[in-house]
Amino acid sequence: FGANIPPGENDLLYAYRGLFGGYPGLFSMQPYYQKIQEYTRLENRDMWEYRLTLADEEIERLLSHVWELRNVNFDYFFFDENCSYRLLELLEVARPGLDLTSPFEYAAMPVDTVREVVDAGLVGQVDYRPSKRLELDTLTAALSAEQKVWVRQLADGEREDLADTGLDADAQRATYLAAYRYLRYRLNTAPRTTEMAARSLRLLRGARKPGGFSAPVVSTPPRPERGHRTSMLGLGVGYREFSEQGPAGNEALEYVDLNWRISYHDALDAMAGYPEGASLVMGNLALRWQDQEGVRLQRFDLVDIRSLSPRGEFFSPISWQVQLGLERLDDAPSQPLVAQINASGGGTWPVMKGVAYLMPALRFEYNADFREDWRLAPGINIGQLWQGTKYSAEIAGQWQDFSGAGDRKVLKLSGNYAWSADSSLRLSIDYRDQPWGHSHGVALSWRQHF
């Protein structure tokens, strides 16, 4: 089941229509091997297979119901009535008496629906299928810098063989295999030509010369449903000190934050079961109690998506981030609540057992304190991120140029310690250089996923 999306749909329009029901949803059937090729080869997704323990008569009942639903348009929403939710409904039909959908009245995250199916005892064997991109990355990681150069030359047709390289038989087979897989990866969506077919065959023959070489196996990561749950409740305290008088004439602020996130995962959450470098936050609400002000909305992120894909010798993906929501400028004199859209794109590189990123950015902000309510500010996001199953940390710097309204500069250090899959402590320290003054702050929060 999936949304019926027109070819060439704009990414922003796709996100908008998906959130607000702009697409019809349809059931479709196709050979399973084609779906595997689509995900692992063409879209470079890792796949997890959960084999269902349905009896023959239950499978027959499921297929009969799918036949009844052919050409029926359903509403499609990213949050709730999505692909995973509709599949739960099918399983309820297949095995009457099951109740899989009632926990997902307001939101149905795919990993949560998988967890529900596992808990219902419907899953037998579980298999992992890494993407072709990940298989290639694993293979090339074991090669020397010189071998990586030869891989590119072989794939590009600049070199016919490895006879003059001095490599032993195993190293030659590994280099040929990497070149073959790299070439096939590049040709995934390209029309097949006689020249490319001949080059692929030559590389494959080199990789399969007699010998004992076997390609490195991709290690199996933790299963997705065993990672942290997708909703989160947080309680924190914080302190901010100003170099001059801050809001309401105070030299310092103390506050308590209550944070509720509908879903899903941010970069500092425990990594087990989640893809590295990717974060998706939807419906993030923070309320703040502050002396003299009482309880107010501190921020609301409708959506905050970030993808940090490291660049290397063979691939140069674009890293990007999009954030949309409300944010209170708590160090400004009147602490205004502003509407903002942030978008950035750039590069990410492996550095010091983590990743470093550099992304030019634009911030579109509505601020009633400005003479011109709407402003567009170019800027730069730069940082270093380390992710782990227990410890995660990030150093982030941000600069934004609001022209006549001044520059905003922020340097922030954040750390997260997860003592279980669903419980963690997070600490952040920052320094801000804003048009209205300098300040530094510290915040500590307890976070519980549920």
Short mmCIF file of C-alpha atoms in Angstrom, two decimals:
data_model
loop_
_atom_site.label_atom_id
_atom_site.label_comp_id
_atom_site.label_asym_id
_atom_site.label_seq_id
_atom_site.Cartn_x
_atom_site.Cartn_y
_atom_site.Cartn_z
CA PHE A 1 0.00 0.00 0.00
CA GLY A 2 1.30 3.45 -0.82
CA ALA A 3 0.46 6.96 -1.95
CA ASN A 4 -0.22 7.41 -5.67
CA ILE A 5 2.34 10.14 -6.39
CA PRO A 6 2.63 11.72 -9.87
CA PRO A 7 6.05 11.36 -11.59
CA GLY A 8 8.44 14.25 -11.00
CA GLU A 9 6.59 15.60 -7.95
CA ASN A 10 8.38 18.49 -6.20
CA ASP A 11 9.84 17.47 -2.80
CA LEU A 12 8.21 20.34 -0.87
CA LEU A 13 4.84 19.71 -2.53
CA TYR A 14 5.25 16.01 -1.78
CA ALA A 15 5.80 16.74 1.92
CA TYR A 16 2.83 19.14 2.08
CA ARG A 17 0.38 16.82 0.32
CA GLY A 18 1.57 13.82 2.30
CA LEU A 19 0.96 15.62 5.60
CA PHE A 20 -2.48 16.95 4.68
CA GLY A 21 -3.99 14.12 2.63
CA GLY A 22 -3.30 15.38 -0.88
CA TYR A 23 -2.67 11.95 -2.37
CA PRO A 24 -4.92 8.91 -2.83
CA GLY A 25 -3.65 5.63 -1.39
CA LEU A 26 -3.85 2.38 -3.35
CA PHE A 27 -3.05 -1.30 -2.85
CA SER A 28 -0.84 -2.88 -5.50
CA MET A 29 0.68 -6.31 -6.09
CA GLN A 30 3.96 -7.16 -7.82
CA PRO A 31 6.59 -9.92 -7.67
CA TYR A 32 8.57 -9.74 -4.44
CA TYR A 33 11.97 -9.83 -6.16
CA GLN A 34 11.04 -6.61 -7.99
CA LYS A 35 10.30 -4.89 -4.68
CA ILE A 36 13.64 -6.06 -3.31
CA GLN A 37 15.45 -4.62 -6.36
CA GLU A 38 13.52 -1.36 -6.05
CA TYR A 39 14.48 -0.87 -2.39
CA THR A 40 18.00 -2.28 -2.16
CA ARG A 41 19.34 -1.47 -5.62
CA LEU A 42 17.47 1.53 -7.03
CA GLU A 43 16.59 3.43 -3.83
CA ASN A 44 19.54 2.14 -1.75
CA ARG A 45 17.48 1.26 1.29
CA ASP A 46 18.38 -1.41 3.79
CA MET A 47 15.55 -3.93 4.16
CA TRP A 48 14.28 -5.96 7.07
CA GLU A 49 12.07 -8.96 6.28
CA TYR A 50 9.62 -10.12 8.95
CA ARG A 51 8.18 -13.46 7.86
CA LEU A 52 4.61 -13.80 9.07
CA THR A 53 3.31 -16.94 10.72
CA LEU A 54 -0.05 -16.89 8.93
CA ALA A 55 -1.75 -20.20 8.12
CA ASP A 56 -2.73 -21.02 4.54
CA GLU A 57 -6.39 -20.15 5.09
CA GLU A 58 -5.38 -16.81 6.66
CA ILE A 59 -3.22 -15.95 3.65
CA GLU A 60 -6.12 -16.86 1.36
CA ARG A 61 -8.46 -14.59 3.35
CA LEU A 62 -5.94 -11.72 3.16
CA LEU A 63 -5.50 -12.08 -0.62
CA SER A 64 -9.24 -12.26 -1.17
CA HIS A 65 -9.72 -9.01 0.73
CA VAL A 66 -6.94 -7.30 -1.23
CA TRP A 67 -8.74 -8.40 -4.43
CA GLU A 68 -11.88 -6.68 -3.13
CA LEU A 69 -9.89 -3.47 -2.57
CA ARG A 70 -8.40 -3.27 -6.07
CA ASN A 71 -8.75 0.22 -7.61
CA VAL A 72 -10.21 1.61 -4.35
CA ASN A 73 -8.78 5.00 -3.38
CA PHE A 74 -8.06 5.57 0.31
CA ASP A 75 -7.07 8.77 2.07
CA TYR A 76 -3.32 8.84 2.65
CA PHE A 77 -1.63 10.75 5.49
CA PHE A 78 2.00 10.46 6.55
CA PHE A 79 1.12 10.56 10.25
CA ASP A 80 -1.67 8.03 10.61
CA GLU A 81 -3.45 6.53 7.59
CA ASN A 82 -0.22 5.52 5.90
CA CYS A 83 1.29 2.41 4.32
CA SER A 84 2.04 0.61 7.57
CA TYR A 85 -1.37 1.34 9.12
CA ARG A 86 -3.25 -0.12 6.15
CA LEU A 87 -1.19 -3.30 6.33
CA LEU A 88 -2.20 -3.72 9.97
CA GLU A 89 -5.83 -3.58 8.86
CA LEU A 90 -5.13 -6.36 6.36
CA LEU A 91 -3.65 -8.56 9.09
CA GLU A 92 -6.74 -8.01 11.23
CA VAL A 93 -8.84 -9.30 8.35
CA ALA A 94 -6.52 -12.27 7.82
CA ARG A 95 -6.76 -13.32 11.46
CA PRO A 96 -10.10 -12.23 12.97
CA GLY A 97 -9.84 -11.31 16.63
CA LEU A 98 -6.56 -9.43 16.27
CA ASP A 99 -6.51 -5.80 17.39
CA LEU A 100 -3.45 -4.17 15.88
CA THR A 101 -4.77 -0.74 14.84
CA SER A 102 -6.34 0.66 18.03
CA PRO A 103 -2.98 1.88 19.48
CA PHE A 104 -2.52 4.07 16.38
CA GLU A 105 -5.52 6.38 16.54
CA TYR A 106 -3.46 9.56 16.07
CA ALA A 107 -0.13 8.46 14.57
CA ALA A 108 1.26 5.27 13.04
CA MET A 109 5.03 5.22 12.74
CA PRO A 110 6.24 2.24 10.66
CA VAL A 111 8.65 0.98 13.31
CA ASP A 112 5.87 1.12 15.93
CA THR A 113 3.54 -0.92 13.72
CA VAL A 114 6.28 -3.52 13.24
CA ARG A 115 6.71 -3.67 17.01
CA GLU A 116 2.97 -4.24 17.40
CA VAL A 117 3.03 -7.13 14.90
CA VAL A 118 6.02 -8.72 16.66
CA ASP A 119 4.36 -8.37 20.08
CA ALA A 120 1.20 -10.03 18.69
CA GLY A 121 3.22 -13.16 17.90
CA LEU A 122 2.79 -12.88 14.13
CA VAL A 123 6.50 -12.92 13.24
CA GLY A 124 8.72 -15.94 12.75
CA GLN A 125 12.06 -15.55 10.98
CA VAL A 126 13.63 -12.09 10.61
CA ASP A 127 16.18 -11.39 7.84
CA TYR A 128 18.30 -8.36 6.98
CA ARG A 129 19.08 -7.26 3.41
CA PRO A 130 21.67 -4.46 3.17
CA SER A 131 21.45 -2.05 0.26
CA LYS A 132 23.85 -2.37 -2.67
CA ARG A 133 25.37 0.94 -1.64
CA LEU A 134 26.13 -0.39 1.86
CA GLU A 135 27.62 -3.59 0.42
CA LEU A 136 29.90 -1.49 -1.78
CA ASP A 137 30.90 0.77 1.13
CA THR A 138 31.78 -2.29 3.23
CA LEU A 139 33.90 -3.75 0.42
CA THR A 140 35.79 -0.54 -0.39
CA ALA A 141 36.46 0.20 3.31
CA ALA A 142 38.89 -2.74 3.33
CA LEU A 143 40.87 -1.43 0.31
CA SER A 144 44.00 0.70 0.35
CA ALA A 145 44.00 4.24 -1.05
CA GLU A 146 45.83 2.99 -4.15
CA GLN A 147 43.31 0.21 -4.70
CA LYS A 148 40.47 2.74 -4.53
CA VAL A 149 42.11 4.73 -7.33
CA TRP A 150 42.33 1.57 -9.44
CA VAL A 151 38.68 0.78 -8.69
CA ARG A 152 37.65 4.08 -10.26
CA GLN A 153 39.98 3.59 -13.22
CA LEU A 154 38.64 0.10 -13.89
CA ALA A 155 35.03 1.22 -13.62
CA ASP A 156 35.65 4.24 -15.88
CA GLY A 157 37.43 2.16 -18.50
CA GLU A 158 40.75 3.98 -17.98
CA ARG A 159 42.44 0.70 -17.00
CA GLU A 160 41.92 -2.75 -18.55
CA ASP A 161 43.41 -4.94 -15.80
CA LEU A 162 45.61 -5.04 -12.70
CA ALA A 163 48.54 -6.95 -14.22
CA ASP A 164 51.08 -4.19 -13.52
CA THR A 165 49.97 -3.29 -9.99
CA GLY A 166 51.86 -5.90 -7.98
CA LEU A 167 48.72 -6.89 -6.06
CA ASP A 168 48.44 -10.48 -4.86
CA ALA A 169 45.57 -12.66 -6.09
CA ASP A 170 43.19 -11.90 -3.21
CA ALA A 171 43.77 -8.14 -3.45
CA GLN A 172 43.19 -8.26 -7.19
CA ARG A 173 39.92 -10.12 -6.78
CA ALA A 174 38.76 -7.62 -4.15
CA THR A 175 39.64 -4.67 -6.40
CA TYR A 176 37.92 -6.20 -9.44
CA LEU A 177 34.81 -6.95 -7.39
CA ALA A 178 34.67 -3.41 -6.00
CA ALA A 179 35.04 -1.99 -9.52
CA TYR A 180 32.31 -4.29 -10.82
CA ARG A 181 29.88 -3.35 -8.06
CA TYR A 182 30.72 0.34 -8.41
CA LEU A 183 30.06 0.22 -12.14
CA ARG A 184 26.80 -1.69 -11.66
CA TYR A 185 25.73 0.84 -9.01
CA ARG A 186 26.30 3.71 -11.43
CA LEU A 187 24.36 1.90 -14.16
CA ASN A 188 21.30 1.16 -12.02
CA THR A 189 19.02 3.50 -13.93
CA ALA A 190 21.08 4.00 -17.10
CA PRO A 191 20.32 2.18 -20.36
CA ARG A 192 22.56 -0.85 -20.88
CA THR A 193 25.08 -0.53 -23.75
CA THR A 194 27.31 -3.09 -25.41
CA GLU A 195 30.44 -1.31 -24.14
CA MET A 196 29.24 -1.23 -20.52
CA ALA A 197 28.10 -4.85 -20.68
CA ALA A 198 31.55 -5.92 -21.94
CA ARG A 199 33.29 -3.90 -19.22
CA SER A 200 31.05 -5.38 -16.51
CA LEU A 201 31.77 -8.91 -17.76
CA ARG A 202 35.53 -8.28 -17.78
CA LEU A 203 35.47 -7.00 -14.20
CA LEU A 204 33.26 -9.86 -13.03
CA ARG A 205 35.64 -12.42 -14.56
CA GLY A 206 38.53 -10.76 -12.73
CA ALA A 207 36.62 -10.92 -9.44
CA ARG A 208 35.80 -14.62 -9.92
CA LYS A 209 39.26 -15.93 -10.73
CA PRO A 210 39.95 -19.20 -8.91
CA GLY A 211 40.95 -18.68 -5.29
CA GLY A 212 39.70 -18.46 -1.75
CA PHE A 213 38.66 -14.80 -1.68
CA SER A 214 35.27 -13.91 -0.22
CA ALA A 215 33.84 -10.42 -0.02
CA PRO A 216 33.45 -8.80 3.43
CA VAL A 217 29.99 -9.38 4.89
CA VAL A 218 27.93 -6.42 6.03
CA SER A 219 27.40 -6.68 9.77
CA THR A 220 23.77 -6.94 10.83
CA PRO A 221 22.65 -3.87 12.82
CA PRO A 222 20.17 -3.98 15.72
CA ARG A 223 16.60 -4.67 14.63
CA PRO A 224 14.53 -1.48 14.21
CA GLU A 225 11.74 -2.47 16.59
CA ARG A 226 14.30 -2.96 19.36
CA GLY A 227 15.36 0.68 19.27
CA HIS A 228 13.82 3.45 21.34
CA ARG A 229 10.11 4.14 20.99
CA THR A 230 9.09 7.06 18.84
CA SER A 231 7.18 9.42 21.18
CA MET A 232 9.12 11.30 23.84
CA LEU A 233 8.39 13.21 27.05
CA GLY A 234 11.13 15.37 28.54
CA LEU A 235 11.51 17.43 31.71
CA GLY A 236 14.42 19.85 32.07
CA VAL A 237 15.88 22.78 33.94
CA GLY A 238 18.07 25.56 32.59
CA TYR A 239 19.99 28.71 33.43
CA ARG A 240 21.01 31.63 31.20
CA GLU A 241 23.26 34.53 32.19
CA PHE A 242 23.58 37.79 30.25
CA SER A 243 26.61 40.03 29.82
CA GLU A 244 24.23 42.97 30.11
CA GLN A 245 20.67 43.19 31.36
CA GLY A 246 18.53 40.60 29.63
CA PRO A 247 14.73 40.29 29.27
CA ALA A 248 12.73 42.28 31.83
CA GLY A 249 15.97 43.78 33.16
CA ASN A 250 17.20 40.45 34.56
CA GLU A 251 20.88 39.54 34.56
CA ALA A 252 20.03 35.83 34.58
CA LEU A 253 17.10 33.53 33.89
CA GLU A 254 16.15 30.23 35.47
CA TYR A 255 13.49 28.06 33.90
CA VAL A 256 11.81 24.66 33.74
CA ASP A 257 10.92 23.03 30.39
CA LEU A 258 8.33 20.39 29.59
CA ASN A 259 8.90 18.80 26.19
CA TRP A 260 6.58 16.44 24.27
CA ARG A 261 7.53 15.01 20.87
CA ILE A 262 5.06 13.01 18.79
CA SER A 263 7.86 11.32 16.87
CA TYR A 264 10.50 10.19 15.82
CA HIS A 265 14.23 10.39 16.36
CA ASP A 266 16.84 13.14 16.60
CA ALA A 267 20.58 12.97 16.02
CA LEU A 268 21.51 12.58 19.71
CA ASP A 269 19.00 9.86 20.58
CA ALA A 270 20.34 6.33 21.07
CA MET A 271 21.31 5.01 17.63
CA ALA A 272 20.35 1.32 17.98
CA GLY A 273 17.79 0.50 15.29
CA TYR A 274 18.03 3.86 13.51
CA PRO A 275 20.08 4.96 10.46
CA GLU A 276 23.22 6.96 11.09
CA GLY A 277 23.17 10.64 10.21
CA ALA A 278 19.40 10.80 9.78
CA SER A 279 16.94 12.53 12.08
CA LEU A 280 13.22 13.13 11.70
CA VAL A 281 11.31 15.10 14.31
CA MET A 282 7.59 15.82 13.89
CA GLY A 283 5.30 17.57 16.33
CA ASN A 284 7.89 18.72 18.88
CA LEU A 285 6.26 20.90 21.57
CA ALA A 286 8.10 22.67 24.42
CA LEU A 287 6.44 24.61 27.25
CA ARG A 288 8.54 26.75 29.62
CA TRP A 289 7.91 28.00 33.12
CA GLN A 290 9.84 31.14 33.93
CA ASP A 291 9.59 33.38 36.98
CA GLN A 292 7.49 36.52 36.30
CA GLU A 293 6.28 35.09 32.97
CA GLY A 294 4.59 31.87 34.10
CA VAL A 295 4.08 29.07 31.56
CA ARG A 296 4.47 29.92 27.87
CA LEU A 297 5.03 28.16 24.59
CA GLN A 298 8.79 28.00 24.05
CA ARG A 299 8.87 26.26 20.68
CA PHE A 300 6.87 24.09 18.35
CA ASP A 301 8.57 22.22 15.52
CA LEU A 302 6.06 21.03 12.97
CA VAL A 303 8.85 19.18 11.20
CA ASP A 304 12.64 19.05 11.55
CA ILE A 305 14.46 16.75 9.14
CA ARG A 306 18.22 16.37 8.77
CA SER A 307 20.20 14.01 6.57
CA LEU A 308 23.99 13.87 7.02
CA SER A 309 25.41 11.55 4.34
CA PRO A 310 29.23 11.35 4.42
CA ARG A 311 31.14 12.00 1.20
CA GLY A 312 34.01 9.76 0.13
CA GLU A 313 36.09 8.55 -2.79
CA PHE A 314 33.12 7.11 -4.69
CA PHE A 315 30.05 9.09 -3.62
CA SER A 316 29.34 12.77 -3.02
CA PRO A 317 25.81 12.98 -1.59
CA ILE A 318 24.29 16.29 -0.53
CA SER A 319 23.53 16.70 3.17
CA TRP A 320 20.51 18.82 4.01
CA GLN A 321 18.19 20.02 6.74
CA VAL A 322 14.69 21.54 6.78
CA GLN A 323 13.00 22.93 9.88
CA LEU A 324 9.57 24.58 10.15
CA GLY A 325 7.92 25.87 13.30
CA LEU A 326 7.67 28.46 16.08
CA GLU A 327 10.55 29.52 18.32
CA ARG A 328 10.75 31.94 21.25
CA LEU A 329 13.88 34.10 21.24
CA ASP A 330 14.42 33.77 24.99
CA ASP A 331 17.48 36.03 25.13
CA ALA A 332 15.87 38.96 23.25
CA PRO A 333 14.47 41.90 25.28
CA SER A 334 10.78 41.06 24.73
CA GLN A 335 11.29 37.32 24.16
CA PRO A 336 9.13 37.27 20.99
CA LEU A 337 7.64 34.05 19.59
CA VAL A 338 8.67 33.97 15.92
CA ALA A 339 7.61 31.80 13.00
CA GLN A 340 10.54 30.46 11.04
CA ILE A 341 11.60 28.19 8.20
CA ASN A 342 15.22 27.02 8.07
CA ALA A 343 16.71 25.25 5.07
CA SER A 344 20.34 24.26 4.54
CA GLY A 345 22.37 22.03 2.24
CA GLY A 346 26.03 21.13 1.92
CA GLY A 347 28.54 18.39 2.63
CA THR A 348 29.43 15.90 5.37
CA TRP A 349 32.78 14.12 5.84
CA PRO A 350 34.03 11.37 8.18
CA VAL A 351 36.21 13.03 10.85
CA MET A 352 37.51 11.75 14.22
CA LYS A 353 35.22 8.68 14.34
CA GLY A 354 32.21 10.92 13.69
CA VAL A 355 31.07 13.22 10.90
CA ALA A 356 31.77 16.90 10.28
CA TYR A 357 29.30 18.98 8.28
CA LEU A 358 29.29 22.36 6.57
CA MET A 359 26.01 23.65 5.14
CA PRO A 360 25.10 27.09 3.77
CA ALA A 361 21.65 28.01 5.08
CA LEU A 362 18.68 30.34 4.73
CA ARG A 363 16.30 31.34 7.52
CA PHE A 364 12.94 32.91 6.72
CA GLU A 365 11.55 34.51 9.89
CA TYR A 366 8.47 36.45 10.94
CA ASN A 367 9.32 38.64 13.94
CA ALA A 368 6.93 41.37 15.08
CA ASP A 369 9.85 43.13 16.82
CA PHE A 370 11.47 43.88 13.44
CA ARG A 371 10.65 47.04 11.53
CA GLU A 372 10.12 44.69 8.59
CA ASP A 373 8.16 41.75 9.98
CA TRP A 374 9.46 39.20 7.47
CA ARG A 375 13.19 38.77 6.96
CA LEU A 376 15.38 36.39 5.01
CA ALA A 377 18.78 35.65 6.57
CA PRO A 378 21.57 33.74 4.83
CA GLY A 379 23.93 31.84 7.09
CA ILE A 380 26.20 28.88 7.73
CA ASN A 381 25.74 25.74 9.84
CA ILE A 382 28.92 23.92 10.83
CA GLY A 383 29.50 21.13 13.30
CA GLN A 384 30.85 17.76 14.37
CA LEU A 385 28.56 14.88 15.35
CA TRP A 386 29.30 11.62 17.17
CA GLN A 387 26.51 9.04 17.46
CA GLY A 388 26.34 5.88 19.54
CA THR A 389 24.03 3.48 21.31
CA LYS A 390 24.79 4.99 24.75
CA TYR A 391 26.75 8.21 24.23
CA SER A 392 26.17 10.87 21.57
CA ALA A 393 27.57 14.38 21.27
CA GLU A 394 27.52 17.33 18.89
CA ILE A 395 29.44 20.59 18.59
CA ALA A 396 27.44 23.01 16.42
CA GLY A 397 28.10 26.54 15.23
CA GLN A 398 25.57 28.77 13.51
CA TRP A 399 25.83 32.19 11.91
CA GLN A 400 22.91 34.13 10.43
CA ASP A 401 23.01 37.56 8.77
CA PHE A 402 19.82 39.56 9.30
CA SER A 403 21.31 42.57 7.48
CA GLY A 404 20.11 45.77 9.18
CA ALA A 405 18.88 43.75 12.17
CA GLY A 406 22.39 42.40 12.86
CA ASP A 407 24.13 39.03 12.95
CA ARG A 408 23.26 36.10 15.18
CA LYS A 409 26.00 33.69 16.23
CA VAL A 410 25.56 30.56 18.35
CA LEU A 411 28.08 27.98 19.53
CA LYS A 412 26.56 24.94 21.23
CA LEU A 413 27.86 21.71 22.79
CA SER A 414 25.32 18.94 23.44
CA GLY A 415 25.68 15.46 24.92
CA ASN A 416 23.28 12.58 25.46
CA TYR A 417 23.64 9.55 27.73
CA ALA A 418 21.11 6.71 27.27
CA TRP A 419 21.09 4.25 30.17
CA SER A 420 18.38 2.22 28.41
CA ALA A 421 16.76 2.17 24.98
CA ASP A 422 13.99 4.54 26.12
CA SER A 423 15.57 6.65 28.90
CA SER A 424 18.31 9.25 28.65
CA LEU A 425 19.85 12.40 30.10
CA ARG A 426 20.78 15.33 27.86
CA LEU A 427 23.08 18.24 28.66
CA SER A 428 23.65 21.32 26.51
CA ILE A 429 25.91 24.35 26.93
CA ASP A 430 25.84 27.31 24.57
CA TYR A 431 27.22 30.78 23.94
CA ARG A 432 25.22 33.34 21.95
CA ASP A 433 26.36 36.57 20.35
CA GLN A 434 23.16 38.33 19.29
CA PRO A 435 22.37 41.90 18.16
CA TRP A 436 20.73 42.55 21.54
CA GLY A 437 23.64 41.19 23.63
CA HIS A 438 25.78 38.23 24.67
CA SER A 439 24.70 35.34 26.87
CA HIS A 440 25.66 31.83 27.87
CA GLY A 441 23.46 29.05 29.18
CA VAL A 442 23.27 25.48 30.37
CA ALA A 443 20.33 23.04 30.31
CA LEU A 444 19.84 19.52 31.64
CA SER A 445 16.87 17.34 30.79
CA TRP A 446 15.54 13.85 31.43
CA ARG A 447 13.95 12.23 28.39
CA GLN A 448 11.63 9.22 28.29
CA HIS A 449 10.52 7.56 25.04
CA PHE A 450 7.17 5.79 25.00
#
